[in-house]
Coordinates of N, CA and C in Angstrom, one line a residue:
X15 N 0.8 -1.2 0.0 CA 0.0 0.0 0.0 C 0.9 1.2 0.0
X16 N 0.8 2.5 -0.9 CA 1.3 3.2 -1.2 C 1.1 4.5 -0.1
X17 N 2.1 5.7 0.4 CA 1.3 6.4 1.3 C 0.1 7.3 1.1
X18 N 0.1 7.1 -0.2 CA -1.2 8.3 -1.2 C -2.3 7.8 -0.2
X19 N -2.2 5.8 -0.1 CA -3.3 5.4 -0.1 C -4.3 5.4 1.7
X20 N -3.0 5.6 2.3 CA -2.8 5.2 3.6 C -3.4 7.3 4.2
X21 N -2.5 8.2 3.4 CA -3.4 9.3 3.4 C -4.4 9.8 3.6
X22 N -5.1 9.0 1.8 CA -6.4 8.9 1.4 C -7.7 8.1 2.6
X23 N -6.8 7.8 3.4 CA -7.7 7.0 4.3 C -7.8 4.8 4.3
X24 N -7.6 4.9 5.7 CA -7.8 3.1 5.3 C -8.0 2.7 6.8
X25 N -8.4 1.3 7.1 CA -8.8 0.9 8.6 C -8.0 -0.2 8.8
X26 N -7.5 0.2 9.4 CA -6.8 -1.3 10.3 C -7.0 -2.4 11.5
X27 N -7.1 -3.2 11.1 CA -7.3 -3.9 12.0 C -6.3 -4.5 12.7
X28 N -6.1 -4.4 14.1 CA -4.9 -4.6 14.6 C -5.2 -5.6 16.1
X29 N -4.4 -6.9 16.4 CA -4.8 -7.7 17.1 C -4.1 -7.1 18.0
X30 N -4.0 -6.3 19.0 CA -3.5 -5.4 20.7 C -2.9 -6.6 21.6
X31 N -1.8 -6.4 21.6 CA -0.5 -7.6 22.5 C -1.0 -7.1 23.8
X32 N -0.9 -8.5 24.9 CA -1.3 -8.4 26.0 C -0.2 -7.1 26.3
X33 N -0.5 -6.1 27.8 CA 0.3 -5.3 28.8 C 0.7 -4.1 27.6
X34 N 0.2 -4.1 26.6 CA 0.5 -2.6 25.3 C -0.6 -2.0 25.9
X35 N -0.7 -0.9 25.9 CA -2.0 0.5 25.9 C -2.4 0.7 24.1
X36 N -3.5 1.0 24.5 CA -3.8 1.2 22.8 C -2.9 2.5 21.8
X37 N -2.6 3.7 23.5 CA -1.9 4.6 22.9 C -0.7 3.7 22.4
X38 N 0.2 2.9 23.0 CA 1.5 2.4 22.5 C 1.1 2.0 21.1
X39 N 0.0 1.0 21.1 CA 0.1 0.4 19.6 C 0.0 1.4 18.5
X40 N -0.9 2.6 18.5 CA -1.3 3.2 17.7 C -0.1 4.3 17.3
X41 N 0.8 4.4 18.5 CA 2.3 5.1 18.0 C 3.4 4.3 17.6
X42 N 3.5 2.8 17.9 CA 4.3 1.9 16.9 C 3.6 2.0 15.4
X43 N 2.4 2.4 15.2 CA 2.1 1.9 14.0 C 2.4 3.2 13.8
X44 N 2.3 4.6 13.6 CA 2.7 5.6 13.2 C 3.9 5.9 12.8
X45 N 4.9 5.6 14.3 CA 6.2 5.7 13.4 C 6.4 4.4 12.3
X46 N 6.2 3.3 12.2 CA 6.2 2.3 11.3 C 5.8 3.4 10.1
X47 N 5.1 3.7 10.0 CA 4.3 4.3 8.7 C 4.9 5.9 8.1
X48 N 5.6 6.3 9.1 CA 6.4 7.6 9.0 C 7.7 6.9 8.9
X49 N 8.6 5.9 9.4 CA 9.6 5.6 9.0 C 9.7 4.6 7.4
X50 N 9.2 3.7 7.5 CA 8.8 2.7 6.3 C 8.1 2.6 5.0
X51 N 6.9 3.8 5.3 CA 6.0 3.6 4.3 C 5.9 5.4 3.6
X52 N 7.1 6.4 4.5 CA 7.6 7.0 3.9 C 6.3 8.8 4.3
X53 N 5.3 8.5 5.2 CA 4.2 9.2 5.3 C 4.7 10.4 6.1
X54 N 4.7 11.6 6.3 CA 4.7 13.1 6.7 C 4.6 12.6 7.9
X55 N 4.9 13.5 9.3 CA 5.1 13.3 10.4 C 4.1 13.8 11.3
X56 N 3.5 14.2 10.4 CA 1.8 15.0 11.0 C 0.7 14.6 10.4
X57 N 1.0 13.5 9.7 CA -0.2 12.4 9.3 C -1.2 12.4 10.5
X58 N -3.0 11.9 9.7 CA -3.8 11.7 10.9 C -3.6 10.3 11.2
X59 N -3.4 9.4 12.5 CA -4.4 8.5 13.1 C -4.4 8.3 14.7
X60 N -5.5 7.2 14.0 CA -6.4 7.3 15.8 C -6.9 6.3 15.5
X61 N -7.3 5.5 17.0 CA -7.9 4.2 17.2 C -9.1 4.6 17.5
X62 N -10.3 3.7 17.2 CA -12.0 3.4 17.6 C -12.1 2.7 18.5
X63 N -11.8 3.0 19.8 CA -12.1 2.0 20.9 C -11.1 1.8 21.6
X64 N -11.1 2.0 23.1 CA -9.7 2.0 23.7 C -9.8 0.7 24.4
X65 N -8.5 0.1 24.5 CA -8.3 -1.5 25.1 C -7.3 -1.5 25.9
X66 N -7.7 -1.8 27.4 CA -7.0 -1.7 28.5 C -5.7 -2.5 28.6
X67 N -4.4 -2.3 28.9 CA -3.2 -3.0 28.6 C -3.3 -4.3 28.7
X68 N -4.4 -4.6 29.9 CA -4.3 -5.9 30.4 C -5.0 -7.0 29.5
X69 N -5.9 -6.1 28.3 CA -6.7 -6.8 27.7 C -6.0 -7.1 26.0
X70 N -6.3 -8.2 25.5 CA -6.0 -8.0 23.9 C -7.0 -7.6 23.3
X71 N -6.5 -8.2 21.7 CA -7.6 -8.3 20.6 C -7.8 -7.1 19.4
X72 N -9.0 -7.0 19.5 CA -8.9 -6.2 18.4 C -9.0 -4.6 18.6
X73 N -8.1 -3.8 17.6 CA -8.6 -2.4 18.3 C -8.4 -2.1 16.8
X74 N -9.3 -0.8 16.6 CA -9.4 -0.9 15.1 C -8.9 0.8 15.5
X75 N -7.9 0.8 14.0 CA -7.0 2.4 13.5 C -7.0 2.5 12.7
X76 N -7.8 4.0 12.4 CA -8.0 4.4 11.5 C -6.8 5.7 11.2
X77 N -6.2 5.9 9.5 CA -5.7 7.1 8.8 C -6.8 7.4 8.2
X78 N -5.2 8.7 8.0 CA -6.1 9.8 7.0 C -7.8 10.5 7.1
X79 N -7.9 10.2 6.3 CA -9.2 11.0 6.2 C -10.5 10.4 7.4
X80 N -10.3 8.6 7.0 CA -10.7 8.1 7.5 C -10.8 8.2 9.2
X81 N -10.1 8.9 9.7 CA -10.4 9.2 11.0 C -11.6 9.8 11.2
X82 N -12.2 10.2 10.3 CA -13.6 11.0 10.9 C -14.5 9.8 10.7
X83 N -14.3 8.8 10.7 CA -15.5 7.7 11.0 C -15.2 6.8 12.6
X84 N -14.1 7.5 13.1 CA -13.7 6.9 14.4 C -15.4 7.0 15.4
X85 N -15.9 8.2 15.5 CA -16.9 8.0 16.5 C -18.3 7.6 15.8
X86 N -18.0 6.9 14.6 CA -18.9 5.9 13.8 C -18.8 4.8 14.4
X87 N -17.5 4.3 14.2 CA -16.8 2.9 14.3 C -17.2 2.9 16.0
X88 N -16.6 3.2 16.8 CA -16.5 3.5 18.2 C -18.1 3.0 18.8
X89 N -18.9 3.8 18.3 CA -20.5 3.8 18.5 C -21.4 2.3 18.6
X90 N -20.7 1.3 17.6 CA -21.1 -0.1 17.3 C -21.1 -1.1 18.6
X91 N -21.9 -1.9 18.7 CA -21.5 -3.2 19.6 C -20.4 -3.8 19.9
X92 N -19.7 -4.2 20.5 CA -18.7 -5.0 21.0 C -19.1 -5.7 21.5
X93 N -17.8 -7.3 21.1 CA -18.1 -8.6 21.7 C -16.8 -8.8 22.4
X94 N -17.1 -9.6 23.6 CA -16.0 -9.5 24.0 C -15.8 -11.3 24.5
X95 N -14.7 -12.1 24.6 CA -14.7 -13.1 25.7 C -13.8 -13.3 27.2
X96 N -13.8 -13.9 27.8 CA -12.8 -13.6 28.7 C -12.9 -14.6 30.1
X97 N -12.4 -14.6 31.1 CA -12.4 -15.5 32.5 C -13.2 -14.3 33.5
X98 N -13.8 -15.1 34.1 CA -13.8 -14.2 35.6 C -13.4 -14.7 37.0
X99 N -12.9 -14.7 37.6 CA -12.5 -15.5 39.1 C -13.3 -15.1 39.8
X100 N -14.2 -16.0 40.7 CA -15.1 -16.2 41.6 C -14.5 -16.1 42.6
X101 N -15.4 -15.4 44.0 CA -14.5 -15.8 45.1 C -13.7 -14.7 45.9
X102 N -13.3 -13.6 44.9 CA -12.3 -12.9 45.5 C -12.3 -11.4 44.5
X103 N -12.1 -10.3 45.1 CA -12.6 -9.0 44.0 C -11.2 -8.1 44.6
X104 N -10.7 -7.1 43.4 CA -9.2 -6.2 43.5 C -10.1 -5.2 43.2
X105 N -9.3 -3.7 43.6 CA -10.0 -2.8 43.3 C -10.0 -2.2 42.3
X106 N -9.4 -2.5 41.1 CA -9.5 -2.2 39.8 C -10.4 -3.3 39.1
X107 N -10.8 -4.4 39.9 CA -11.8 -5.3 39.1 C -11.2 -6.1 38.3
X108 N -9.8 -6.2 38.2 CA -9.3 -7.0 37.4 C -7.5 -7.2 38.0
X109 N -6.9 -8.1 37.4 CA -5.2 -7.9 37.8 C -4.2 -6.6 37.8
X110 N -5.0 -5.6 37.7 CA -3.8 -4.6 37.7 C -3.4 -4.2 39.5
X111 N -4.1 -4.8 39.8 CA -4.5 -4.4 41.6 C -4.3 -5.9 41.9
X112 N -3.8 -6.5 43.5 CA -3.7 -7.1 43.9 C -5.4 -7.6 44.8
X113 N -5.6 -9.1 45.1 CA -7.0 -9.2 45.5 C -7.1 -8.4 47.0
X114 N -8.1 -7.9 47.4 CA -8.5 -7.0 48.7 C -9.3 -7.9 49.2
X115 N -10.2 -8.8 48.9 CA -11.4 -9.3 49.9 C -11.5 -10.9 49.2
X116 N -12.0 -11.6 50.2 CA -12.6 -12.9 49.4 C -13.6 -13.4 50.4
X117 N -14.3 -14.1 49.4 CA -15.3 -14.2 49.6 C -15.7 -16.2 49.5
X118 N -17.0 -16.7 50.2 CA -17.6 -17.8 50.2 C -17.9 -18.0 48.6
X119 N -17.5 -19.4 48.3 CA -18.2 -19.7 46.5 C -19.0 -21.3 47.0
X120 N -19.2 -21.2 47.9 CA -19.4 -22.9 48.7 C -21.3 -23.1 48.4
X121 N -21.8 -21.5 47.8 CA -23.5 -21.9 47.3 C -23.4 -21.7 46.3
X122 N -22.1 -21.6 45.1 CA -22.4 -21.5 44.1 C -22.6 -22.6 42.9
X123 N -22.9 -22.6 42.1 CA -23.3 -24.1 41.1 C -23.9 -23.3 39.4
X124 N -23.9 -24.1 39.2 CA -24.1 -23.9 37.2 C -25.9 -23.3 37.4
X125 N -26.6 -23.2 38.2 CA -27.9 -22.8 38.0 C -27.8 -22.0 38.4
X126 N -27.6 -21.4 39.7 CA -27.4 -20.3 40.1 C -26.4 -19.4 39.1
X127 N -25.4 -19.3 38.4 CA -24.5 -18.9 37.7 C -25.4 -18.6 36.2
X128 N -25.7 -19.5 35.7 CA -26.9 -19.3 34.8 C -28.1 -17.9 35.3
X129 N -28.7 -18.1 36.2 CA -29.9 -17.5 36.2 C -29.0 -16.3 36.3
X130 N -28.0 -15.9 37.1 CA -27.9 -14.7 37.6 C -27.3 -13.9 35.7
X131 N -26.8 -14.7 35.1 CA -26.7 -14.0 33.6 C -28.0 -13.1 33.1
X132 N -29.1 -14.2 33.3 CA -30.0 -13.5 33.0 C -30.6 -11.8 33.8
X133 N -30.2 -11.4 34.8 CA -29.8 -10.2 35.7 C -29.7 -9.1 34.6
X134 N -28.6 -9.4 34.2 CA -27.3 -8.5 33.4 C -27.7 -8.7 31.9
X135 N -28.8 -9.4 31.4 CA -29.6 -9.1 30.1 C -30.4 -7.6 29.9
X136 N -30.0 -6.8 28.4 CA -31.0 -5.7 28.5 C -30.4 -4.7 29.0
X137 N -30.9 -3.6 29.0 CA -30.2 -2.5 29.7 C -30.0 -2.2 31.0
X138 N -29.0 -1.8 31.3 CA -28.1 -2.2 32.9 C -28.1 -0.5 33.6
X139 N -28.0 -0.5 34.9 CA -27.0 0.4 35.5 C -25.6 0.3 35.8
X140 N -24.7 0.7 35.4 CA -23.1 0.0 35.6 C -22.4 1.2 36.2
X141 N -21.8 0.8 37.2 CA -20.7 1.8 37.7 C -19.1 2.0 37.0
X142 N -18.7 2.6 36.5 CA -17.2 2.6 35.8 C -16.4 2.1 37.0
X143 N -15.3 1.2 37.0 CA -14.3 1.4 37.8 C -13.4 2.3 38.6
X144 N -13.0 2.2 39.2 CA -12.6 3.7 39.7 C -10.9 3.5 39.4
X145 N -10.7 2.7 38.5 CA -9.4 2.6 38.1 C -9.8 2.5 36.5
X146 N -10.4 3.7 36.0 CA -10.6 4.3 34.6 C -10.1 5.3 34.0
X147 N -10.4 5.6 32.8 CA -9.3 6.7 32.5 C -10.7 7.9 31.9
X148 N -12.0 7.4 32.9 CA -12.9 9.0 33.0 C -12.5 10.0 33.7
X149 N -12.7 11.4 33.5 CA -12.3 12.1 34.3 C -13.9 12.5 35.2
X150 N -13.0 13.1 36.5 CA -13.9 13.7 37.3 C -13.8 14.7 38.2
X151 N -13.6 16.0 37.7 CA -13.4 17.4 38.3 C -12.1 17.7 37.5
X152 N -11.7 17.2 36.2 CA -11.0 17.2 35.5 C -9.7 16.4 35.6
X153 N -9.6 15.0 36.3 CA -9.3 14.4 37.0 C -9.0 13.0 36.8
X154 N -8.3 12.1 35.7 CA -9.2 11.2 35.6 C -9.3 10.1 36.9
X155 N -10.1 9.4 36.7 CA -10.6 8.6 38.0 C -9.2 7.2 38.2
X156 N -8.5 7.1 37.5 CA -7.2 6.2 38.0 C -6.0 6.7 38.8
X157 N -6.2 8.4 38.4 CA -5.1 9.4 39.1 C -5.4 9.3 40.7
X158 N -7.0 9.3 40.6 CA -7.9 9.8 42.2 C -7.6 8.3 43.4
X159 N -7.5 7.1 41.9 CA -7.5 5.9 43.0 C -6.0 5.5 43.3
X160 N -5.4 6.2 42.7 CA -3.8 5.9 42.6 C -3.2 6.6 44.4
X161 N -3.9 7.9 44.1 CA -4.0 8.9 45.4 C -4.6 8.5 46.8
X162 N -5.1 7.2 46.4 CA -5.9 7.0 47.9 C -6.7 7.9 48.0
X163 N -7.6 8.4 46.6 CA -8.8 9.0 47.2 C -10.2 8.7 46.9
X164 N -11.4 8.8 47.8 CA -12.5 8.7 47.5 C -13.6 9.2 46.6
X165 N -13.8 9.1 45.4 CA -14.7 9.5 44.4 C -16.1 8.7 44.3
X166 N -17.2 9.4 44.1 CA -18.0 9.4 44.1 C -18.5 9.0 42.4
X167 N -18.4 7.6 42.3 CA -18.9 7.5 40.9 C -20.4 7.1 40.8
X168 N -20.8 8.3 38.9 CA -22.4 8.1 39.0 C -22.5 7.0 38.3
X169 N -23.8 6.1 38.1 CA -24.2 5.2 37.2 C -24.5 5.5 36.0
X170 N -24.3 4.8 35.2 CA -24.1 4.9 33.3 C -25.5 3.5 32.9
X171 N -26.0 4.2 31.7 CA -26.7 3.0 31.4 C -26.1 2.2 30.3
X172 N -26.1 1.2 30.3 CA -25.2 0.3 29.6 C -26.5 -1.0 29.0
X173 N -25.7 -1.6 27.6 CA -26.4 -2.1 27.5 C -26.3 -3.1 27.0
X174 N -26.6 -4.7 27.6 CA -26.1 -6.4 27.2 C -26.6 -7.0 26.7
X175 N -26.5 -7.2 24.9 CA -27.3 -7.3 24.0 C -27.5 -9.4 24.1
X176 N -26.0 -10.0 24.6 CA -25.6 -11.1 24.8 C -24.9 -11.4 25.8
X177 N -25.0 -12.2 26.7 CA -24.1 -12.5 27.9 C -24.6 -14.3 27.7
X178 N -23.3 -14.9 27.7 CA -22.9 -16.8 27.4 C -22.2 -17.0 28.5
X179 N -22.3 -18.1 28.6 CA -21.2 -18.4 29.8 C -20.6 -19.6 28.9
X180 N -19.6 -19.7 28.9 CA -18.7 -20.7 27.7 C -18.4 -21.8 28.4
X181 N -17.8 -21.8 29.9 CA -17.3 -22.8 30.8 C -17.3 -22.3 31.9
X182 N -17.3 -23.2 32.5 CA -17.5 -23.3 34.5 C -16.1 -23.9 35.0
X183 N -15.5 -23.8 35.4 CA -15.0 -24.6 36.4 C -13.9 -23.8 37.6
X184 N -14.8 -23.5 38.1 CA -14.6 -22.4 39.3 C -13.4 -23.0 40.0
X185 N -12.5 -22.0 40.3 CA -13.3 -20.2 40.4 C -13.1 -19.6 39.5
X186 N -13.0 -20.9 38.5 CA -12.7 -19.7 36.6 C -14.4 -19.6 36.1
X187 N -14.7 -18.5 35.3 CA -15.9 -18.7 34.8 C -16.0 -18.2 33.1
X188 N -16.0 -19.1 32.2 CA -15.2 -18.3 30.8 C -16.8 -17.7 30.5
X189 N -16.6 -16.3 29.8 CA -18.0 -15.8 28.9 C -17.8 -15.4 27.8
X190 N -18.5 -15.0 27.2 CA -19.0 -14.2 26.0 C -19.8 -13.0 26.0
X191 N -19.6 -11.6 25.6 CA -20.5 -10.3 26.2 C -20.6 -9.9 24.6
X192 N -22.0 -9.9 24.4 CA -22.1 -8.5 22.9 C -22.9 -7.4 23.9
X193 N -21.9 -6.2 23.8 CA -22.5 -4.8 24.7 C -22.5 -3.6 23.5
X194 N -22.8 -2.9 24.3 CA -22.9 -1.0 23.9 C -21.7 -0.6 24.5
X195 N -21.4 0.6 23.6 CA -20.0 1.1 23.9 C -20.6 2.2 25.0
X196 N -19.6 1.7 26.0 CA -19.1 2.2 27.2 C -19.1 1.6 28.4
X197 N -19.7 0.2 27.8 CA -19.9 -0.8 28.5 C -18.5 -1.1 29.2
X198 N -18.0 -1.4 30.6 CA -17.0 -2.1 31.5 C -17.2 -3.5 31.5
X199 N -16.2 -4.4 30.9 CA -16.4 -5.9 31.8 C -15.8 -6.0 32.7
X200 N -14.8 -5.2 33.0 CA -14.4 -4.9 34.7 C -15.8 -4.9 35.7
X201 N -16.7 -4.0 35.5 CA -17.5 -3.8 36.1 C -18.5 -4.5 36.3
X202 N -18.8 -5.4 34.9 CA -19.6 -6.9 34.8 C -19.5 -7.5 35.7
X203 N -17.8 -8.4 35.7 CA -17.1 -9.1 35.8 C -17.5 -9.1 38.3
X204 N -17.3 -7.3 38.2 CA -17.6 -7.2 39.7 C -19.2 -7.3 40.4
X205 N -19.7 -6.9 39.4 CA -21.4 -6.8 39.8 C -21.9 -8.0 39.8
X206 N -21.3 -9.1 38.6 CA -21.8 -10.3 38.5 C -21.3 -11.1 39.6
X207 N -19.9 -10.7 40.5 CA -19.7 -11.7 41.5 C -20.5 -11.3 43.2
X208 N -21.1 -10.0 43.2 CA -21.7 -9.6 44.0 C -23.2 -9.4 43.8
X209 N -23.5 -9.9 42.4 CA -24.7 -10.9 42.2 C -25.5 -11.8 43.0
X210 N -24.2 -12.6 42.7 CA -24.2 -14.2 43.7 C -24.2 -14.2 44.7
X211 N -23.9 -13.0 45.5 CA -23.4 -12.9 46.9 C -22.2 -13.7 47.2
X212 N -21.4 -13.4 46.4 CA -19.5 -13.8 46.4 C -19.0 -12.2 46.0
X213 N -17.8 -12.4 45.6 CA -17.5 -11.5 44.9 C -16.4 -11.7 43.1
X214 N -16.3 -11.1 42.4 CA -15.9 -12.0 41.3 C -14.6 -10.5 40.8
X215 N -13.7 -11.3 39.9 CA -12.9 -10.2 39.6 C -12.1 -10.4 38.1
X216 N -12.1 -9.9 36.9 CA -11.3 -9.9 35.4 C -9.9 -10.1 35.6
X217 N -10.2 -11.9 35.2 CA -8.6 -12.4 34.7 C -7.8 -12.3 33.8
X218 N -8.7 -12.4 32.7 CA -8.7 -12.4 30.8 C -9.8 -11.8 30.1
X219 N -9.1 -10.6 29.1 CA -10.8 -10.2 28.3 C -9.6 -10.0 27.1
X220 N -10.6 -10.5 25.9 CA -10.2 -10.3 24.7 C -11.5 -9.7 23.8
X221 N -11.3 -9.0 23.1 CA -12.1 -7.4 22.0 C -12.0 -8.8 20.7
X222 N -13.0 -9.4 20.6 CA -13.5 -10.4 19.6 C -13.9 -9.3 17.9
X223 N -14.8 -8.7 18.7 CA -15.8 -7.8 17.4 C -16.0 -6.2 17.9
X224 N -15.9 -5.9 16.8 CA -16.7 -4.0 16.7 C -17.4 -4.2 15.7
X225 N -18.6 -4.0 16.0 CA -19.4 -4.1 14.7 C -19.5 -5.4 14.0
X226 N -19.4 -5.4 12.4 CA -18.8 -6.1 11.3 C -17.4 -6.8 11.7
X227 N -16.5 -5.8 11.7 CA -14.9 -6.4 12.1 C -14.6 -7.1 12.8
X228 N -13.6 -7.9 12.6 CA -13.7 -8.9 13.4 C -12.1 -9.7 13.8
X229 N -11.7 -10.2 14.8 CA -10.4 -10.1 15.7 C -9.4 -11.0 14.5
X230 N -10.1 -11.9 13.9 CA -9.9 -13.1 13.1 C -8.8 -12.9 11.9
X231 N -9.3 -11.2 11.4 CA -8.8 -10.3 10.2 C -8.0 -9.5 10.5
X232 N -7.8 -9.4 12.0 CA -7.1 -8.8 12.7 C -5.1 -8.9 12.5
X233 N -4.1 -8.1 12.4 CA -2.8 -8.3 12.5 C -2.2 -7.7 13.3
X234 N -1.1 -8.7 14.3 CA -0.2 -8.3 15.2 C 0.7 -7.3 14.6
X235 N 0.7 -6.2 15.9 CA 1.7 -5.0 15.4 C 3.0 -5.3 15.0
X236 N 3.5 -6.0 15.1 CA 4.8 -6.2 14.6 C 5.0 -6.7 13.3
X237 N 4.0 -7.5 12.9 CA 3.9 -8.3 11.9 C 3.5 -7.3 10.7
X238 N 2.3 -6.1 11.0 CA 2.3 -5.3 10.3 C 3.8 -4.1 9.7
X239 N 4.6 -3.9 11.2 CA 5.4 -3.3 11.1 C 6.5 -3.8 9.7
X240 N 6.5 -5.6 10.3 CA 7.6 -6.4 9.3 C 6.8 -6.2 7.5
X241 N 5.3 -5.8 7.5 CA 4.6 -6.5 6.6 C 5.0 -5.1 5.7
X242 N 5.6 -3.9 6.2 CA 6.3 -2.6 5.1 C 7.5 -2.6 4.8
X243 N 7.9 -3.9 5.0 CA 9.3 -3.9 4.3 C 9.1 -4.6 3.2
X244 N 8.4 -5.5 2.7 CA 8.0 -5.7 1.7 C 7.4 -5.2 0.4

């Protein structure tokens, strides 16, 4: 692909390496494309959808022109899969934090785990994590929890078009989510373990789909990087 073309606009689909930020991937691919494919150093791009380091999959980056369909792209459903650990909750809702509490799993079983899915069908109230990157008093909310401080977060309506449970075998629990963007599986992942009256916390989430696109079509950053020297 020529840089006219990459200019003129194009979408990438890009499979996001575990422990990367989406900001990292999206400036390995820039300089890749400013060093390799020869593109001006004030080229546009930008990613549709941010994916938390801890998570892979798919993040889709858009050039050129095509950046003005980012809050098109962005807007779409997302599917996602991933583990949840039963039993025990961190305060980021997932491994970036060490576990804080644990909890009884000794009434839990495949029916009760079932029904409570059905909960979290339809449109939700969801709290963001307080290890997010919203802001709040201009602030974002991972700075405030970093600080040992108390914030007051409001509820968001969100919304769970699909929720699967893939496998059981506690205290792992694998699922499947098709949501609305702004949806947390962090915050799933914690409401669903204090559902049960346990508490539950995000081991593994992988960005399956946006929309149409899909993780499958997807190329590792590096692979892309190697794929301009050709």
């Amino acid at each position: 692909m020529t840089a006219e073309q990459y200019l003129e606009g194009q979408i990438l689909l890009i499979d996001k390496p575990l422990k990367w930020s989406s900001f990292q991937a999206v400036n390995k691919l820039k300089y890749a494309l400013i060093n390799k494919a020869g593109l001006p150093k004030k080229f546009k791009i930008g990613h549709a959808g941010t994916l938390d380091p801890l998570a892979t999959g798919l993040l889709i980056v858009c050039t050129g022109k095509f950046t003005k369909r980012i809050t098109e792209i962005q807007g779409q459903a997302k599917e996602y899969t991933g583990t949840f650990y039963i039993g025990a909750t961190t305060p980021s809702y997932d491994l970036e934090t060490e576990i804080d509490q644990t909890y009884s799993t000794s009434h839990i079983n495949e029916i009760l785990i079932h029904e409570t899915v059905k909960q979290f069908l339809g449109e939700i109230d969801q709290k963001p994590p307080i290890f997010s990157a919203i802001k709040k008093d201009g602030v974002r909310l991972y700075e405030h929890a970093r600080a040992g401080e108390t914030v007051e977060i409001a509820f968001r309506k969100t919304t769970i078009y699909e929720f699967e449970i893939t496998r059981i075998a506690l205290p792992e629990i694998d699922f499947r989510v098709v949501c609305s963007k702004g949806t947390y599986i962090r915050s799933l992942a914690y409401d669903f373990g204090k559902a049960m009256h346990s508490g539950s916390h995000l081991t593994a989430l992988r960005r399956t789909k946006i929309g149409d696109y899909n993780v499958t079509n997807a190329i590792d950053v590096t692979l892309f990087e190697q794929s301009l020297n050709q």
